[in-house]
Amino acid sequence: MKNQPFEIERTYNAAVEKVWRAITDKNEMKQWYFDLEEFNPEKGFEFTFDAGDKNILYTHICKVIEALPDQKLSYSWRYRDYPGDSVVTFELFPEGEKTRLKLTHEGLETFPQDNPSFAKESFAGGWNEIIGKSLKGYVEKAG
């Protein structure tokens, strides 16, 4: 079985600078993503947040690996008390007045495969909702 990363691409009717702010400003992130206590798009910055499903909250532990303004944001993504390490990467591509975003989540196979919360389908469902609906709605709204 190949361990393919999960990838999703969407094009938003919003300028690349607006999308970058949405994925890097903690006050904007809480509108569509997770409510982070603190976030700085700089290499080495560490952050945590709690999220989950079916009444189970998982503490996510993340560290920024790369941050190229208006282009790329990458951070490690793991869970407290569970084995496994993964990497989430947001890449932004300006297309005129629009922005194409490509999200890649690598290393999903390193998480416990006997836990349905860590199944690739679970991540696919979550990212489709977050990238396909929540972020799109947020960056395309007037204002």
Short mmCIF file of C-alpha atoms in Angstrom, two decimals:
data_model
loop_
_atom_site.label_atom_id
_atom_site.label_comp_id
_atom_site.label_asym_id
_atom_site.label_seq_id
_atom_site.Cartn_x
_atom_site.Cartn_y
_atom_site.Cartn_z
CA MET A 1 0.00 0.00 0.00
CA LYS A 2 1.42 3.35 -1.03
CA ASN A 3 1.55 6.07 1.55
CA GLN A 4 0.32 8.94 -0.55
CA PRO A 5 -0.08 12.32 1.10
CA PHE A 6 -3.52 13.87 1.16
CA GLU A 7 -3.78 16.79 -1.28
CA ILE A 8 -6.54 19.27 -2.01
CA GLU A 9 -6.56 22.26 -4.33
CA ARG A 10 -9.10 25.05 -4.47
CA THR A 11 -9.23 28.39 -6.26
CA TYR A 12 -10.65 31.32 -4.33
CA ASN A 13 -12.03 34.56 -5.64
CA ALA A 14 -9.62 36.52 -3.40
CA ALA A 15 -6.17 38.11 -3.69
CA VAL A 16 -3.18 36.07 -2.53
CA GLU A 17 -2.44 38.60 0.25
CA LYS A 18 -5.92 38.10 1.69
CA VAL A 19 -5.58 34.31 1.64
CA TRP A 20 -2.12 34.56 3.26
CA ARG A 21 -3.54 36.70 6.09
CA ALA A 22 -6.36 34.19 6.54
CA ILE A 23 -3.91 31.30 7.02
CA THR A 24 -1.40 33.18 9.20
CA ASP A 25 -3.28 35.71 11.37
CA LYS A 26 -4.63 34.04 14.54
CA ASN A 27 -7.61 36.42 14.66
CA GLU A 28 -8.56 35.46 11.11
CA MET A 29 -7.74 31.77 11.57
CA LYS A 30 -10.30 31.39 14.35
CA GLN A 31 -13.03 32.49 11.91
CA TRP A 32 -12.54 29.45 9.66
CA TYR A 33 -9.85 27.13 11.12
CA PHE A 34 -9.00 26.64 14.79
CA ASP A 35 -8.87 29.14 17.63
CA LEU A 36 -5.14 29.31 18.31
CA GLU A 37 -3.91 31.07 21.42
CA GLU A 38 -0.92 32.37 19.49
CA PHE A 39 0.46 32.01 15.97
CA ASN A 40 3.40 33.54 14.14
CA PRO A 41 4.31 32.56 10.59
CA GLU A 42 8.00 32.21 11.34
CA LYS A 43 10.28 29.18 11.23
CA GLY A 44 10.53 27.46 14.60
CA PHE A 45 7.33 28.92 16.08
CA GLU A 46 5.48 26.26 18.09
CA PHE A 47 1.74 26.19 18.72
CA THR A 48 -0.91 23.84 20.04
CA PHE A 49 -4.66 23.55 19.78
CA ASP A 50 -7.36 21.10 20.78
CA ALA A 51 -9.75 19.64 18.23
CA GLY A 52 -11.44 16.34 17.65
CA ASP A 53 -14.57 14.44 16.85
CA LYS A 54 -17.18 12.30 18.61
CA ASN A 55 -16.48 13.98 21.96
CA ILE A 56 -12.76 13.17 21.86
CA LEU A 57 -10.42 16.15 21.95
CA TYR A 58 -6.89 15.70 20.67
CA THR A 59 -4.10 18.11 21.52
CA HIS A 60 -2.34 19.03 18.28
CA ILE A 61 1.33 19.99 18.63
CA CYS A 62 2.73 21.92 15.68
CA LYS A 63 5.93 23.73 14.71
CA VAL A 64 6.42 26.04 11.72
CA ILE A 65 8.97 24.59 9.30
CA GLU A 66 8.78 27.18 6.54
CA ALA A 67 7.00 30.49 5.99
CA LEU A 68 7.38 32.37 2.71
CA PRO A 69 4.94 35.32 2.75
CA ASP A 70 2.15 35.04 0.16
CA GLN A 71 3.66 31.75 -1.10
CA LYS A 72 4.08 28.87 1.35
CA LEU A 73 3.40 27.89 4.95
CA SER A 74 4.48 24.52 6.28
CA TYR A 75 4.31 23.06 9.78
CA SER A 76 4.67 19.79 11.60
CA TRP A 77 1.45 18.27 12.97
CA ARG A 78 1.40 15.61 15.66
CA TYR A 79 -0.75 14.61 18.62
CA ARG A 80 0.07 14.61 22.32
CA ASP A 81 0.13 11.04 23.69
CA TYR A 82 0.02 9.40 20.23
CA PRO A 83 2.85 8.26 17.96
CA GLY A 84 3.24 9.75 14.50
CA ASP A 85 4.51 12.85 12.79
CA SER A 86 3.06 14.61 9.79
CA VAL A 87 3.52 17.86 7.88
CA VAL A 88 0.85 20.25 6.61
CA THR A 89 1.81 22.57 3.74
CA PHE A 90 -0.23 25.42 2.29
CA GLU A 91 1.01 26.69 -1.09
CA LEU A 92 -0.48 29.82 -2.68
CA PHE A 93 -0.46 30.58 -6.40
CA PRO A 94 -1.79 33.94 -7.65
CA GLU A 95 -4.00 33.59 -10.71
CA GLY A 96 -4.94 37.12 -11.67
CA GLU A 97 -7.39 38.40 -9.06
CA LYS A 98 -7.81 34.87 -7.70
CA THR A 99 -5.65 32.55 -5.62
CA ARG A 100 -5.13 28.82 -6.06
CA LEU A 101 -4.35 27.10 -2.77
CA LYS A 102 -2.81 23.65 -2.60
CA LEU A 103 -2.81 21.90 0.76
CA THR A 104 -0.70 18.78 1.27
CA HIS A 105 -0.80 16.69 4.45
CA GLU A 106 2.06 14.18 4.47
CA GLY A 107 2.81 11.40 6.96
CA LEU A 108 -0.76 10.37 7.79
CA GLU A 109 0.32 6.73 7.72
CA THR A 110 2.55 7.34 10.78
CA PHE A 111 -0.50 7.81 13.04
CA PRO A 112 -2.16 4.81 14.77
CA GLN A 113 -4.11 3.12 11.99
CA ASP A 114 -6.45 1.37 14.43
CA ASN A 115 -7.94 4.74 15.46
CA PRO A 116 -10.67 5.89 13.02
CA SER A 117 -9.92 9.53 13.91
CA PHE A 118 -6.51 9.10 12.24
CA ALA A 119 -7.78 7.38 9.08
CA LYS A 120 -6.95 9.11 5.81
CA GLU A 121 -10.69 9.38 5.11
CA SER A 122 -11.12 11.32 8.34
CA PHE A 123 -8.41 13.80 7.33
CA ALA A 124 -9.87 14.02 3.82
CA GLY A 125 -13.30 14.86 5.23
CA GLY A 126 -11.85 17.43 7.59
CA TRP A 127 -9.66 19.17 5.02
CA ASN A 128 -12.43 19.17 2.41
CA GLU A 129 -14.65 20.96 4.91
CA ILE A 130 -11.91 23.36 6.08
CA ILE A 131 -10.32 24.18 2.71
CA GLY A 132 -13.29 23.56 0.43
CA LYS A 133 -15.94 25.37 2.46
CA SER A 134 -14.77 27.24 5.57
CA LEU A 135 -11.72 29.03 4.12
CA LYS A 136 -13.43 29.64 0.78
CA GLY A 137 -16.42 31.24 2.50
CA TYR A 138 -14.18 33.30 4.74
CA VAL A 139 -11.88 34.80 2.08
CA GLU A 140 -14.64 35.34 -0.48
CA LYS A 141 -17.03 37.18 1.84
CA ALA A 142 -17.33 40.92 1.36
CA GLY A 143 -15.05 43.10 3.39
#
